[in-house]
Tab-separated table of C-alpha atoms and ligand atoms in Angstrom:
chain	number	residue	atom	x	y	z
A	1	UNK	CA	134.391	109.792	108.113
A	2	UNK	CA	131.086	108.829	106.968
A	3	UNK	CA	129.263	110.922	104.545
A	4	UNK	CA	125.373	112.132	104.049
A	5	UNK	CA	124.057	113.543	100.859
A	6	UNK	CA	121.361	116.105	101.586
A	7	UNK	CA	119.093	116.197	98.391
A	8	UNK	CA	116.210	118.914	97.732
A	9	UNK	CA	113.565	118.995	95.041
A	10	UNK	CA	112.198	121.470	93.236
A	11	UNK	CA	111.685	125.056	94.420
A	12	UNK	CA	113.366	124.759	97.471
A	13	UNK	CA	116.185	127.093	95.952
A	14	UNK	CA	113.707	129.585	96.485
A	15	UNK	CA	113.222	129.114	100.154
A	16	UNK	CA	112.518	132.378	102.038
A	17	UNK	CA	111.017	134.258	98.762
A	18	UNK	CA	107.335	133.818	99.620
A	19	UNK	CA	105.000	131.576	102.096
A	20	UNK	CA	106.750	132.664	105.194
A	21	UNK	CA	103.997	131.350	107.237
A	22	UNK	CA	104.624	127.893	105.853
A	23	UNK	CA	108.062	127.550	105.073
A	24	UNK	CA	109.772	130.375	107.197
A	25	UNK	CA	111.711	133.245	106.165
A	26	UNK	CA	115.324	131.781	105.991
A	27	UNK	CA	116.901	130.862	102.393
A	28	UNK	CA	118.120	127.978	100.881
A	29	UNK	CA	121.890	128.860	101.702
A	30	UNK	CA	120.586	129.149	105.609
A	31	UNK	CA	119.171	125.508	105.142
A	32	UNK	CA	122.238	124.487	104.115
A	33	UNK	CA	124.475	125.992	106.468
A	34	UNK	CA	121.912	124.847	109.538
A	35	UNK	CA	121.974	121.265	108.218
A	36	UNK	CA	126.127	121.342	107.750
A	37	UNK	CA	126.190	122.026	111.314
A	38	UNK	CA	123.675	119.398	112.354
A	39	UNK	CA	125.598	116.900	110.633
A	40	UNK	CA	129.034	118.120	111.467
A	41	UNK	CA	127.945	117.794	115.234
A	42	UNK	CA	126.629	114.084	114.392
A	43	UNK	CA	130.256	113.575	113.241
A	44	UNK	CA	129.131	113.353	109.370
A	45	UNK	CA	131.030	115.114	106.548
A	46	UNK	CA	127.848	116.531	104.345
A	47	UNK	CA	127.254	117.369	100.578
A	48	UNK	CA	124.284	119.008	99.341
A	49	UNK	CA	122.439	118.911	96.209
A	50	UNK	CA	119.553	121.037	94.760
A	51	UNK	CA	117.489	120.345	91.349
A	52	UNK	CA	114.279	121.313	89.967
A	53	UNK	CA	114.577	118.210	87.710
A	54	UNK	CA	113.326	114.638	88.712
A	55	UNK	CA	115.612	112.804	86.235
A	56	UNK	CA	118.530	114.798	87.610
A	57	UNK	CA	117.343	113.826	91.370
A	58	UNK	CA	117.255	110.076	90.340
A	59	UNK	CA	121.100	110.521	88.795
A	60	UNK	CA	122.330	111.895	91.900
A	61	UNK	CA	120.839	109.052	93.965
A	62	UNK	CA	122.138	106.735	91.546
A	63	UNK	CA	125.643	108.192	91.685
A	64	UNK	CA	125.451	108.290	95.512
A	65	UNK	CA	125.857	104.385	95.605
A	66	UNK	CA	128.920	103.455	97.205
A	67	UNK	CA	129.865	107.024	97.839
A	68	UNK	CA	127.618	108.072	100.486
A	69	UNK	CA	126.435	106.258	103.844
A	70	UNK	CA	122.929	108.240	104.542
A	71	UNK	CA	120.777	110.288	102.649
A	72	UNK	CA	118.330	113.331	103.773
A	73	UNK	CA	115.822	114.107	101.315
A	74	UNK	CA	113.113	116.667	100.818
A	75	UNK	CA	111.726	115.736	97.330
A	76	UNK	CA	109.359	118.756	97.554
A	77	UNK	CA	106.726	118.583	95.231
A	78	UNK	CA	108.039	115.185	93.637
A	79	UNK	CA	106.987	113.777	97.233
A	80	UNK	CA	103.364	113.681	96.010
A	81	UNK	CA	104.265	112.443	92.421
A	82	UNK	CA	107.446	110.485	91.877
A	83	UNK	CA	107.680	106.834	91.750
A	84	UNK	CA	111.210	106.967	90.022
A	85	UNK	CA	112.611	108.794	93.215
A	86	UNK	CA	111.814	106.126	95.911
A	87	UNK	CA	112.841	103.386	93.277
A	88	UNK	CA	115.954	104.799	93.144
A	89	UNK	CA	116.684	105.201	96.511
A	90	UNK	CA	115.696	101.652	97.061
A	91	UNK	CA	117.918	100.458	94.452
A	92	UNK	CA	120.927	102.064	95.705
A	93	UNK	CA	119.847	100.811	99.557
A	94	UNK	CA	121.092	104.130	101.227
A	95	UNK	CA	119.477	104.670	104.604
A	96	UNK	CA	117.121	107.785	103.846
A	97	UNK	CA	115.222	109.855	106.048
A	98	UNK	CA	112.459	112.014	104.413
A	99	UNK	CA	112.130	115.756	105.687
A	100	UNK	CA	109.709	118.172	104.883
A	101	UNK	CA	109.614	121.916	106.368
A	102	UNK	CA	106.182	122.124	106.597
A	103	UNK	CA	103.385	119.629	108.054
A	104	UNK	CA	102.291	117.812	104.911
A	105	UNK	CA	99.731	115.942	106.929
A	106	UNK	CA	97.560	119.118	107.622
A	107	UNK	CA	97.782	121.004	104.466
A	108	UNK	CA	96.105	120.143	101.130
A	109	UNK	CA	94.785	116.698	100.364
A	110	UNK	CA	97.091	115.967	97.568
A	111	UNK	CA	100.102	116.556	99.965
A	112	UNK	CA	99.186	113.722	102.473
A	113	UNK	CA	100.339	111.022	100.411
A	114	UNK	CA	104.166	110.145	100.141
A	115	UNK	CA	105.815	108.037	97.524
A	116	UNK	CA	108.839	108.172	99.390
A	117	UNK	CA	107.807	107.528	103.127
A	118	UNK	CA	107.507	103.883	102.465
A	119	UNK	CA	111.129	103.362	101.627
A	120	UNK	CA	112.588	105.966	104.417
A	121	UNK	CA	113.891	104.763	107.640
A	122	UNK	CA	111.864	107.854	109.044
A	123	UNK	CA	110.026	110.886	107.857
A	124	UNK	CA	110.025	114.064	109.686
A	125	UNK	CA	107.845	116.872	108.779
A	126	UNK	CA	106.096	120.460	110.325
A	127	UNK	CA	109.467	121.203	112.246
A	128	UNK	CA	111.127	123.598	109.887
A	129	UNK	CA	114.778	123.546	109.772
A	130	UNK	CA	115.004	121.891	113.097
A	131	UNK	CA	113.666	118.602	111.401
A	132	UNK	CA	116.946	118.226	109.608
A	133	UNK	CA	118.409	117.994	112.936
A	134	UNK	CA	116.468	115.236	113.857
A	135	UNK	CA	117.181	113.668	110.414
A	136	UNK	CA	120.852	113.701	111.408
A	137	UNK	CA	120.313	112.515	114.518
A	138	UNK	CA	118.423	109.253	113.357
A	139	UNK	CA	121.006	108.816	110.765
A	140	UNK	CA	123.597	109.175	113.580
A	141	UNK	CA	121.935	106.330	115.360
A	142	UNK	CA	121.458	103.929	112.770
A	143	UNK	CA	125.070	104.065	110.678
B	201	CA2	O1	107.140	120.993	103.532
B	201	CA2	C1	108.237	120.800	102.632
B	201	CA2	O2	109.225	120.896	102.868
B	201	CA2	C2	107.713	120.456	101.161
B	201	CA2	O3	108.483	119.305	100.826
B	201	CA2	C3	107.988	121.881	100.214
B	201	CA2	C4	107.606	121.555	98.933
B	201	CA2	C5	106.036	121.006	99.001
B	201	CA2	O4	105.521	120.777	97.497
B	201	CA2	C6	105.556	119.825	99.777
B	201	CA2	O5	104.422	119.452	99.478
B	201	CA2	C7	106.270	120.175	101.112
B	201	CA2	C8	107.200	122.999	98.400
B	201	CA2	C9	108.833	123.702	98.273
B	201	CA2	C10	108.685	124.845	97.517
B	201	CA2	O6	109.110	125.964	98.726
B	201	CA2	C11	108.934	127.266	98.275
B	201	CA2	C12	110.097	128.368	97.820
B	201	CA2	C13	109.590	129.502	97.832
B	201	CA2	C14	108.543	130.065	97.822
B	201	CA2	C15	107.223	129.125	98.165
B	201	CA2	C16	107.875	127.873	98.505
């Protein structure tokens, strides 16, 4: 069975705690279960990883080489700051879908630029949890 790694960046472990108008009121565990179901429905085995540390996210991406067939990543705040994360994704060459719960294009100016988008096969934002279902379907169609 093909395997998909779902990576979440900083503070997504606190989902549901604040800003429900932007991120909804469900928590990280609910996101994991929702996404696991979506990936299972698409015929994938799923693994989840969340970290607040850029280097740990890079390590996990490197370790995915030869193990995972696809990646779904929400790099959270690192979306807008990290060059190391897209470099790692490019280095391992695993098809990657970028997901954001909120619509990063209709928020503060600094959220409009993503360093990850250029290396992603698709970027889905502003659809809440459903964006992860869309990402699973994108990967189903290409891998
Ligand atoms: O919309 C998204 O999914 C983001 O990637 C979420 C990041 C944000 O920095 C990006 O610009 C867009 C922030 C995730 C933090 O989530 C929170 C968790 C608990 C309380 C408040 C925010």
